[in-house]
Structure formats: C-alpha cells, structure tokens
Short mmCIF file of C-alpha atoms in Angstrom, two decimals:
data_model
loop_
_atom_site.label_atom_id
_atom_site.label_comp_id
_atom_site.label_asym_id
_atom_site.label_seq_id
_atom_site.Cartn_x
_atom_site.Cartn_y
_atom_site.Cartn_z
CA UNK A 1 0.00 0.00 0.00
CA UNK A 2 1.09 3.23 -1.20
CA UNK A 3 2.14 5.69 2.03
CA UNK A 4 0.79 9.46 2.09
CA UNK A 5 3.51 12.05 1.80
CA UNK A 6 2.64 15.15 2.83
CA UNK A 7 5.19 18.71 2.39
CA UNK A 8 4.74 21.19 4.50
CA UNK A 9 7.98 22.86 3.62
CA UNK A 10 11.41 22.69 2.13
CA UNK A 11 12.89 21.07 5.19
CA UNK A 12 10.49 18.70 6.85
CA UNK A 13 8.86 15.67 5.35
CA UNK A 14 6.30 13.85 7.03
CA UNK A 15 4.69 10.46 6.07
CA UNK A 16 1.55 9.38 7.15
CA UNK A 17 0.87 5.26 8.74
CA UNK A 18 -1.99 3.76 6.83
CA UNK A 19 -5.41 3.85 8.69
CA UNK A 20 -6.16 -0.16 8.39
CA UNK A 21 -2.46 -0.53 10.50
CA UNK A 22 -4.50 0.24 13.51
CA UNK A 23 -7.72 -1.93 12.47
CA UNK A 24 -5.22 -5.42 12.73
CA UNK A 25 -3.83 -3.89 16.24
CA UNK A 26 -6.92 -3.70 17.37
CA UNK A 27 -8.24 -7.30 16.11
CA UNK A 28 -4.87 -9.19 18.18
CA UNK A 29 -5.78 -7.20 21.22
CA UNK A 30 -9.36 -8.68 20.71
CA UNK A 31 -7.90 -12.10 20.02
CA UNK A 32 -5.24 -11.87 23.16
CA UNK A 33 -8.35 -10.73 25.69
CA UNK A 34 -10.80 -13.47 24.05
CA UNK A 35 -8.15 -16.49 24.47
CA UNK A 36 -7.25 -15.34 28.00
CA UNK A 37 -11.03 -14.99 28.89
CA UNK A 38 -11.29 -18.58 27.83
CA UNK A 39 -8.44 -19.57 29.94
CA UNK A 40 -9.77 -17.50 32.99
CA UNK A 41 -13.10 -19.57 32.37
CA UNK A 42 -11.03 -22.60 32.50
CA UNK A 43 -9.77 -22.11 35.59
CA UNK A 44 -12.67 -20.92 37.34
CA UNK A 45 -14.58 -24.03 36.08
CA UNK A 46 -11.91 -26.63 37.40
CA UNK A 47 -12.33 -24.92 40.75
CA UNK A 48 -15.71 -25.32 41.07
CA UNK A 49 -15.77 -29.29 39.69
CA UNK A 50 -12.96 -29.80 42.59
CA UNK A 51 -15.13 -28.01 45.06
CA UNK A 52 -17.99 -29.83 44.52
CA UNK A 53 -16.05 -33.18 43.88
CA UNK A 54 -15.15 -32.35 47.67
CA UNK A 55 -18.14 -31.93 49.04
CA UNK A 56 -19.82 -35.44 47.97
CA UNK A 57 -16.20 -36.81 49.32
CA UNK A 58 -16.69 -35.55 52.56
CA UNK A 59 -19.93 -36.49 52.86
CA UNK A 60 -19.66 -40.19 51.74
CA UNK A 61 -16.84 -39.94 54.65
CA UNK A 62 -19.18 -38.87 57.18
CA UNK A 63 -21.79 -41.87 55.76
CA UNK A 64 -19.22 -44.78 56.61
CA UNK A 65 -19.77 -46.52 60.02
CA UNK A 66 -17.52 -45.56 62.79
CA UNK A 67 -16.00 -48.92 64.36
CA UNK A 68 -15.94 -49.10 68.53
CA UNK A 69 -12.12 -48.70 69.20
CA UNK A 70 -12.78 -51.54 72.06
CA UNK A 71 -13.20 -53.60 68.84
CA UNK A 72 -10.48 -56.28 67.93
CA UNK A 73 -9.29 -54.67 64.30
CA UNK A 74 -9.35 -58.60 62.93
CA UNK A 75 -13.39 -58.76 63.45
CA UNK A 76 -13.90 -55.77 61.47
CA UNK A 77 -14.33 -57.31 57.99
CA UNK A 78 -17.17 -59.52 60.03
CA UNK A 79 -19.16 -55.99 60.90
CA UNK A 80 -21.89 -55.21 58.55
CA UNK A 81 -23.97 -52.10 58.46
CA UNK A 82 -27.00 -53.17 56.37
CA UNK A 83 -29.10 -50.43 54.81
CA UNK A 84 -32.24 -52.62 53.92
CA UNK A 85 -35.02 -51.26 51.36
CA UNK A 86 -38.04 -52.83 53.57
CA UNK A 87 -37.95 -50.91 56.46
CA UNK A 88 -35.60 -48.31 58.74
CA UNK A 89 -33.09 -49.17 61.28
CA UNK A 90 -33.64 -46.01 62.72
CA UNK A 91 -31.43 -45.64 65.94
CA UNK A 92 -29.79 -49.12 65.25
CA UNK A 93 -28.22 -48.32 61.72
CA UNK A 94 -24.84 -47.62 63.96
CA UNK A 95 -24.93 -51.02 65.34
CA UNK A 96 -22.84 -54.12 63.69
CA UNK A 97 -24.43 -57.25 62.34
CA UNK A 98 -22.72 -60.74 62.14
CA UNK A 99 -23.74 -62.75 59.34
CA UNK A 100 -24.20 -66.49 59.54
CA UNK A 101 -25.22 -69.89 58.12
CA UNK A 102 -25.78 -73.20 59.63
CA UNK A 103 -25.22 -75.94 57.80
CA UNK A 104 -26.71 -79.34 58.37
CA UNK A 105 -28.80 -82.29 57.10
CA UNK A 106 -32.33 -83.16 57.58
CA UNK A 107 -33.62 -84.66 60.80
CA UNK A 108 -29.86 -83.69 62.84
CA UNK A 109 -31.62 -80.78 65.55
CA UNK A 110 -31.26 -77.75 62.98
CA UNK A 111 -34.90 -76.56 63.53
CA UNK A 112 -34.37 -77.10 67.92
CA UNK A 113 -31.04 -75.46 67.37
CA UNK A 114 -32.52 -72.93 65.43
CA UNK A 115 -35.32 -72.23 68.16
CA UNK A 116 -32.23 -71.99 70.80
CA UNK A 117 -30.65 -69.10 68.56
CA UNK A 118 -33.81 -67.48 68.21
CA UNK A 119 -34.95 -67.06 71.53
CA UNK A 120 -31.97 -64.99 71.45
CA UNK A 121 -33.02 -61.06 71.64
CA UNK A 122 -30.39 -59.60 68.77
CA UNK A 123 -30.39 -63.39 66.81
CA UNK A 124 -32.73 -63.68 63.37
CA UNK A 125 -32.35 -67.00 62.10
CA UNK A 126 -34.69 -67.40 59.07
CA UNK A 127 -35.10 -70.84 58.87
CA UNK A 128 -34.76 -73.44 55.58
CA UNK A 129 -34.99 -70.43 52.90
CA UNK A 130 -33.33 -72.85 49.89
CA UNK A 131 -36.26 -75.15 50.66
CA UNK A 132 -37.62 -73.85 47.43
CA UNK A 133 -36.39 -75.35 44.07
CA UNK A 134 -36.80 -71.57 42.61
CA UNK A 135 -34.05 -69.97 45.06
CA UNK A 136 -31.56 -72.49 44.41
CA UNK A 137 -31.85 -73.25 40.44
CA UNK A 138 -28.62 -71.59 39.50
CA UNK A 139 -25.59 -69.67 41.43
CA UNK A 140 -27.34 -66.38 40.14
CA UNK A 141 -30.59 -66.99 42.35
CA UNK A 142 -28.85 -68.30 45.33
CA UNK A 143 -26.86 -65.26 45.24
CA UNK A 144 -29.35 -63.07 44.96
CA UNK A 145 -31.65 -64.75 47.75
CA UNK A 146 -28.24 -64.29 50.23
CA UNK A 147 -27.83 -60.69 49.44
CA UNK A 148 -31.63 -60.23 50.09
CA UNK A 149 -31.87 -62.00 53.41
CA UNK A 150 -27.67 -60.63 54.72
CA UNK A 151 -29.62 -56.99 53.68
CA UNK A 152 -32.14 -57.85 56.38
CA UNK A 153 -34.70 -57.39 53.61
CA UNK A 154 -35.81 -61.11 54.23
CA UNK A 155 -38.92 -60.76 56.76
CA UNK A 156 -39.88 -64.15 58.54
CA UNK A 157 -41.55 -64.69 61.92
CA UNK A 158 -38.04 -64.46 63.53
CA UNK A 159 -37.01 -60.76 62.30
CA UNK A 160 -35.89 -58.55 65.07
CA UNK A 161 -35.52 -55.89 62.15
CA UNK A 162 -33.92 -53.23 63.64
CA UNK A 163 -31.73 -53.92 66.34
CA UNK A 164 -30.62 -57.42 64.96
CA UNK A 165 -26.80 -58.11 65.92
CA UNK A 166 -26.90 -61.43 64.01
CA UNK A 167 -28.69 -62.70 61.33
CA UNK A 168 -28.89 -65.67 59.62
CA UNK A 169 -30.88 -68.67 58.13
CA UNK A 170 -30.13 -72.85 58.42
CA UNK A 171 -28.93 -74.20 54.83
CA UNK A 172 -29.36 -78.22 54.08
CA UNK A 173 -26.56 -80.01 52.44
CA UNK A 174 -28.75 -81.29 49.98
CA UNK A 175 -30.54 -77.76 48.88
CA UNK A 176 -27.85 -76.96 46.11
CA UNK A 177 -24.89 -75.99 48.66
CA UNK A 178 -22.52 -78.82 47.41
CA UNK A 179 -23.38 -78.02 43.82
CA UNK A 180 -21.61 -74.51 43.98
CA UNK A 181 -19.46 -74.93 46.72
CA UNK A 182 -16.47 -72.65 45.28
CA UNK A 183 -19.18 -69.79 44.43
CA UNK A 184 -20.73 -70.36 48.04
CA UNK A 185 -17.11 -70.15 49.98
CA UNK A 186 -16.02 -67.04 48.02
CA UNK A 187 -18.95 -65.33 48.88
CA UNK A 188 -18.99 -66.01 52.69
CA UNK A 189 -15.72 -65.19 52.58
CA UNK A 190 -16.27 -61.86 50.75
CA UNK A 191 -18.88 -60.99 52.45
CA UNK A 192 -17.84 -62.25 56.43
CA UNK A 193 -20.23 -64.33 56.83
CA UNK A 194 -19.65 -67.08 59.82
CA UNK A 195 -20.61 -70.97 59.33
CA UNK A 196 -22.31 -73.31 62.19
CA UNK A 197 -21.45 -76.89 61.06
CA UNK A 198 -24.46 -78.59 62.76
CA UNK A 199 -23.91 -82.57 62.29
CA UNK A 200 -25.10 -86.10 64.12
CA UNK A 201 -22.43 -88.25 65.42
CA UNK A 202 -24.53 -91.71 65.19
CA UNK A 203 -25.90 -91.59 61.61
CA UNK A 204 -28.45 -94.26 62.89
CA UNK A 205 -30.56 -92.24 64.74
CA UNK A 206 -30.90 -90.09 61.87
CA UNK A 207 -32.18 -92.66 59.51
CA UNK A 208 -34.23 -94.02 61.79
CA UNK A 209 -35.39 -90.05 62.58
CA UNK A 210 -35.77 -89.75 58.51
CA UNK A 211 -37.61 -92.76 57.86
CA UNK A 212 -40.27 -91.70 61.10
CA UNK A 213 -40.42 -88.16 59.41
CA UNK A 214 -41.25 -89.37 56.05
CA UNK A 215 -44.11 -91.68 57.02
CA UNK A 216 -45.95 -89.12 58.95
CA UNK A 217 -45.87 -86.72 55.31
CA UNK A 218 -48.32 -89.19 54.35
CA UNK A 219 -50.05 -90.57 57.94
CA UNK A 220 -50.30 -87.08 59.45
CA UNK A 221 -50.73 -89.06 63.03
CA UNK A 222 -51.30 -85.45 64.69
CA UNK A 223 -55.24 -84.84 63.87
CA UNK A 224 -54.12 -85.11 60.03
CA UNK A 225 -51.83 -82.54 59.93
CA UNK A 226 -47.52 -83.60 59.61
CA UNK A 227 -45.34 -81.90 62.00
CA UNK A 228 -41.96 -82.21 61.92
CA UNK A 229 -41.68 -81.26 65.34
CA UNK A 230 -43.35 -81.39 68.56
CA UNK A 231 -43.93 -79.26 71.42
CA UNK A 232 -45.34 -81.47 73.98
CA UNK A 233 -44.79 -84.71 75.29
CA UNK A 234 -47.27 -86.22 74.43
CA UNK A 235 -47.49 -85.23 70.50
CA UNK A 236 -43.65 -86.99 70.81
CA UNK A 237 -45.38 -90.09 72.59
CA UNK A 238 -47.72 -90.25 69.51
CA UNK A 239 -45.02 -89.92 67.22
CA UNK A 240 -42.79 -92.13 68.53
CA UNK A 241 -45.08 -94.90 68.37
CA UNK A 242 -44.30 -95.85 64.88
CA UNK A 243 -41.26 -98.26 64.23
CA UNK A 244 -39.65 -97.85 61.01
CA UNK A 245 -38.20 -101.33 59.45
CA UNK A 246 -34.59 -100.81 58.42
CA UNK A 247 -33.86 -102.15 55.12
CA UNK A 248 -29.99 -104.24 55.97
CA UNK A 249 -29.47 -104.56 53.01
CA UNK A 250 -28.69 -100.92 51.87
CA UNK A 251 -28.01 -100.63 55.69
CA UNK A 252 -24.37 -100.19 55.97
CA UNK A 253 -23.70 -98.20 52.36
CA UNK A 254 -26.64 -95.75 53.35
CA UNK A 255 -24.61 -95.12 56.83
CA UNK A 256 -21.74 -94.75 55.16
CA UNK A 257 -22.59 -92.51 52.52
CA UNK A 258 -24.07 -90.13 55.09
CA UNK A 259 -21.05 -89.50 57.09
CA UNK A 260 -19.61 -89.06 53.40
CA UNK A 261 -21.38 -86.42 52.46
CA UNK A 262 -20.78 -84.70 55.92
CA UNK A 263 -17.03 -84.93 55.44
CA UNK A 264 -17.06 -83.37 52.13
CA UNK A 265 -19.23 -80.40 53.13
CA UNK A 266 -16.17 -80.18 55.70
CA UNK A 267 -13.97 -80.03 53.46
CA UNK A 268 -15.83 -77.94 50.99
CA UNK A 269 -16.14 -75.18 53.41
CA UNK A 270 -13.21 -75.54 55.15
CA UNK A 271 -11.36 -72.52 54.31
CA UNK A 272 -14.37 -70.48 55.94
CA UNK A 273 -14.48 -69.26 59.71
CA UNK A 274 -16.64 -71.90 61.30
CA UNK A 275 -16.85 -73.84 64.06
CA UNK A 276 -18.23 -77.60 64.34
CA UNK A 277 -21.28 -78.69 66.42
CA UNK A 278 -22.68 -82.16 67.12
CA UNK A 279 -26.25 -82.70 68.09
CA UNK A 280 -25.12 -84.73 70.79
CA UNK A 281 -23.06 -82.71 72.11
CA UNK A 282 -25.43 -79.95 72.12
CA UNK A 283 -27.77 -82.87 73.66
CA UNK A 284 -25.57 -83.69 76.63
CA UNK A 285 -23.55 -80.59 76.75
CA UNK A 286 -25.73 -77.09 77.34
CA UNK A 287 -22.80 -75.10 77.53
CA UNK A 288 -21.77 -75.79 73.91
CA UNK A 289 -24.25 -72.88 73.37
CA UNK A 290 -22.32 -70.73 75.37
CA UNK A 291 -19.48 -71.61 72.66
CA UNK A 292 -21.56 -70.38 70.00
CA UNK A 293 -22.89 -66.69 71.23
CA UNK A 294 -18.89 -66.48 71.40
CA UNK A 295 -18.10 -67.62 67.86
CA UNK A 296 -21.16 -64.99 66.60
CA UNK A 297 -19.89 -62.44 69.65
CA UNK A 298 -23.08 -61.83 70.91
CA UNK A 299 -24.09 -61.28 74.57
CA UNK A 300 -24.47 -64.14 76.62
CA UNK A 301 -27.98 -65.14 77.17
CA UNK A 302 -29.74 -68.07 78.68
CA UNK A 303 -30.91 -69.96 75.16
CA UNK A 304 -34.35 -71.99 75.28
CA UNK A 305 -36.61 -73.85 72.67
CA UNK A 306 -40.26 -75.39 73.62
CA UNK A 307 -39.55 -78.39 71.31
CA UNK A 308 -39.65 -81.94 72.66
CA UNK A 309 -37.28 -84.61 71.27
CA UNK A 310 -39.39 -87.40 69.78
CA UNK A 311 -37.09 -90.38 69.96
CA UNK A 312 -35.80 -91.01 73.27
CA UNK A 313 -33.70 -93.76 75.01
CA UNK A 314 -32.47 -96.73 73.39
CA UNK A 315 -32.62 -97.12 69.51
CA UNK A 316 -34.14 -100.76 70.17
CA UNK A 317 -37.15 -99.46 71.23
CA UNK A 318 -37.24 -97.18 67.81
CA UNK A 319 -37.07 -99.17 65.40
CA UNK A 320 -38.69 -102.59 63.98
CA UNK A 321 -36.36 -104.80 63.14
CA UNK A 322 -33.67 -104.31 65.27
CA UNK A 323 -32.72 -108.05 65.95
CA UNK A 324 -31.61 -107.69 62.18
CA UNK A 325 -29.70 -104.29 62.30
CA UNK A 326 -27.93 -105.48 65.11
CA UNK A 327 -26.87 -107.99 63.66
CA UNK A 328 -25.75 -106.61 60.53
CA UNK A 329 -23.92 -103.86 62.68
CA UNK A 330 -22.25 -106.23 65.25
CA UNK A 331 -18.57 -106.22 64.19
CA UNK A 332 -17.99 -103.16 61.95
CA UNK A 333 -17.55 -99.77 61.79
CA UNK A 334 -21.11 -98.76 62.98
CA UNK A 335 -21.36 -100.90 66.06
CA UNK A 336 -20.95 -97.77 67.82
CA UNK A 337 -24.42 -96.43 66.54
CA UNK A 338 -26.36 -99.20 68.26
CA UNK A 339 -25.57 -98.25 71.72
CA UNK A 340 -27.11 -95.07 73.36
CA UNK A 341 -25.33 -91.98 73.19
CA UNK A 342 -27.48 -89.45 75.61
#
C-alpha cells in the first residue's frame, strides 16, 4: 500500500501510517483478551468441579460406620452395616451385624437349634430359605436370595428388624450348597459371613429319625396334619409310636454314605471361619451354646426352645427290626451307633 507524503515545507517531510495498521492492532488485542477470557473460564470451572467433587467426598466420609475402638481390628471385615429397602433401622443403623449360616442335614436338631438361637433377643435365624427349588436353580438366584436376606430385607416370623446383631438362616446339604461350593465359599468369605457346622455323630438315629419323618408326610398321626416337630410330650409319645423297618441290606452303604457327604461339606467349606457342632453334644452338653454366642460375639444369654425330642432312650425301642440291624452292625464300623449316646 502506497504511504501518504505530505510537504509542509522545504525542510520537513512527514509520512503518514496507513489507517487499516490500527484496524489489525486492534483485532490481536481482541484475540489476546478473548483467548485469555477462555483460559480465565477454564480455571474458574476446574475450581468449582474440585469443590464440589469435595463436598460429595466428605460427605460419603461422614456416611461410613464408625467402628468401637474396644473392637479387635481382625473382626472388622465380620461388621456389617446393612441399609435394607423394607424398612428403617432407625437408631440401630450404627450397630454391627454378624452374618451367619448353619449348615446341616435333615432330621440332625437344625430346627431345635434354630429355636435356641432365636430365643436370642439380637439373633434372626430365618429358617430353611433354599427349601424352594426356585431360590436355588442356578448360582445367580442363590446369590441373589443371600444378598436379600444378609440386607435384612428377608422378613420371617423371627425378624428382630432393627436392632438385629446377628442374622442368619439354616442351609441343608442337599438344597444346592454342594453343587456350587467354590461360588458359596467365596462369597462367605467376601462378604464375612460365619458358618455353624451342625452334624449327628450316630448316623443311625438319623435314619431311623428320617424314615419316622417321612411316614408321617403321608399318615399325618397329629389330627391329620404332619409336624416335623413337637412341642409337647405327648405329640412326641404319639409320634414315637411308629417303628420304622430298616432295610440291611442298603443298611451299611446308606450309613456310610451319610457320614460321606458330611465330610465333604467339611472339606468344601473348610477354608471359611466356622466352628463344628454335634447334636449330641449340644444334647448332653448345654454349655456348647455358650461356645456359640462367642463364635457370633453376641451377649451371653440363657438360650431356650419349647420343642420336645421325639425319639428317646435306646434305639431298640425305635425301630422294627432291630434283631436284624444289630446284627448286621455287630462287628464293623457302625457298632458304635447301636448303643445309646445321651
């Protein structure tokens, strides 16, 4: 662009900027102050996401349980703070609850035991939940049914809701447990939940106890209704009245795959935290429950049940061939089971 000359006089000669020189100066200033407005921007806006990133920190802080200092630091990962969907713990949400699960076979004092833990004031033992087919048909639904009843969201006639400090349920071996027993040990270990190994010593008296139980299902004895227990003595009297016959044939491979299946549920679950009962011990031997309100580190209380044990005494008197089974017996492994044990 051509440059304006202007002569004023012989001696001085001025020359004149072009006018669109200032028009580009202008547009970088505009530039400069729009970029660092952005940048300014910037900054203000990563100060506010940080602020507010600390506020929801501090308050999921303030939401996590505080744990009693008297506490040993190794029980911790067995302290659960449940936040169930059913209902409001109110002013027990900052109270602990143990999570446990007995595990036993049919007809070997699971539902007495389970009375004896529920007359417990802080205890909730559900009872037989996999009972039903449709809780236990895959990993996925077993899972799910542990997470609802752990959650306290499981409501049975032996909630304390609230102010439980254990809860719990009684699981059969034979209700999908040793079909998923890897799945079932990670989660109770994941999850801190405690196992009650409830098992018979003489495998016998459980037969014979199985055998009783499944012919009432279809005599209902009890004005035509089937109990599977009794609370008086004389309901047992009734019960006890029938004398299953003992097939000896099968005799001595059905014992024996009993205590089988036992041991393997041992082993299965033996990288849990558990402890071991026997019914006979529990039988002759009150202040086994003593042991357990330590294992689940609850108060000690003075544990009762109304039920009434149906077959008493001797085992000859139970069953209807029992010239034959001692016979068969006499000389092996499972002599021991004939004589009486409490």
């Amino acid at each position: 662009m051509a440059e304006s000359i202007v002569f004023f006089n012989k001696d001085v000669l001025i020359i004149k900027p072009p006018k669109k020189s200032s028009v580009v100066l202008r547009l970088i200033v505009l530039v400069f102050s729009m970029v660092f407005g952005v940048y300014i921007c910037s900054i203000c806006l990563k100060q506010i996401s940080m602020q507010t990133k600390n506020k929801f920190l501090d308050i999921e802080v303030i939401e996590r349980p505080c744990y009693n200092t008297l506490v040993d630091r190794s029980q911790i990962p067995f302290l659960h703070y449940p936040n169930p969907k059913t209902f409001d713990r109110s002013e027990c949400a900052g109270n602990p609850v143990r999570l446990f699960a007995i595990l036993s076979m049919q007809r070997s004092g699971s539902g007495w035991f389970e009375t004896l833990l529920n007359s417990h004031i802080n205890v909730s033992s559900n009872g037989e939940i996999f009972g039903s087919k449709i809780r236990r048909n895959n990993i996925s639904s077993i899972i799910k049914t542990l997470d609802s009843v752990y959650n306290l969201d499981w409501l049975t006639s032996s909630s304390k809701n609230e102010c439980s400090a254990a809860i719990g349920f009684k699981w059969m071996l034979n209700q999908g447990l040793m079909e998923h027993p890897n799945e079932i040990v990670d989660y109770f270990n994941d999850n801190g939940v405690s196992v009650i190994f409830l098992l018979r010593r003489n495998m016998l008296r459980r037969l014979v106890s199985v055998l009783a139980n499944s012919y009432d299902k279809d005599a209902k004895v009890l004005n035509g209704v089937h109990v599977s227990h009794v609370h008086s003595h004389e309901e047992a009297s009734t019960l006890s009245k029938y004398k299953p016959t003992i097939n000896i044939a099968s005799l001595a491979l059905d014992l024996r795959e009993m205590e089988e299946t036992a041991m393997k549920a041992l082993e299965y679950f033996n990288g849990t935290r558990h402890m071991i009962l026997y019914y006979e011990d529990l039988i002759k031997n009150p202040s086994k429950l003593i042991e357990v309100q330590d294992f689940l580190k609850l108060p000690h209380m003075k544990l009762t049940s109304q039920q009434v044990k149906i077959h008493k005494g001797s085992l000859s008197k139970h069953i209807k061939n029992w010239n034959d089974v001692n016979k068969t017996l006499y000389g092996t492994s499972y002599a021991k089971f004939l004589q009486a044990d409490y």
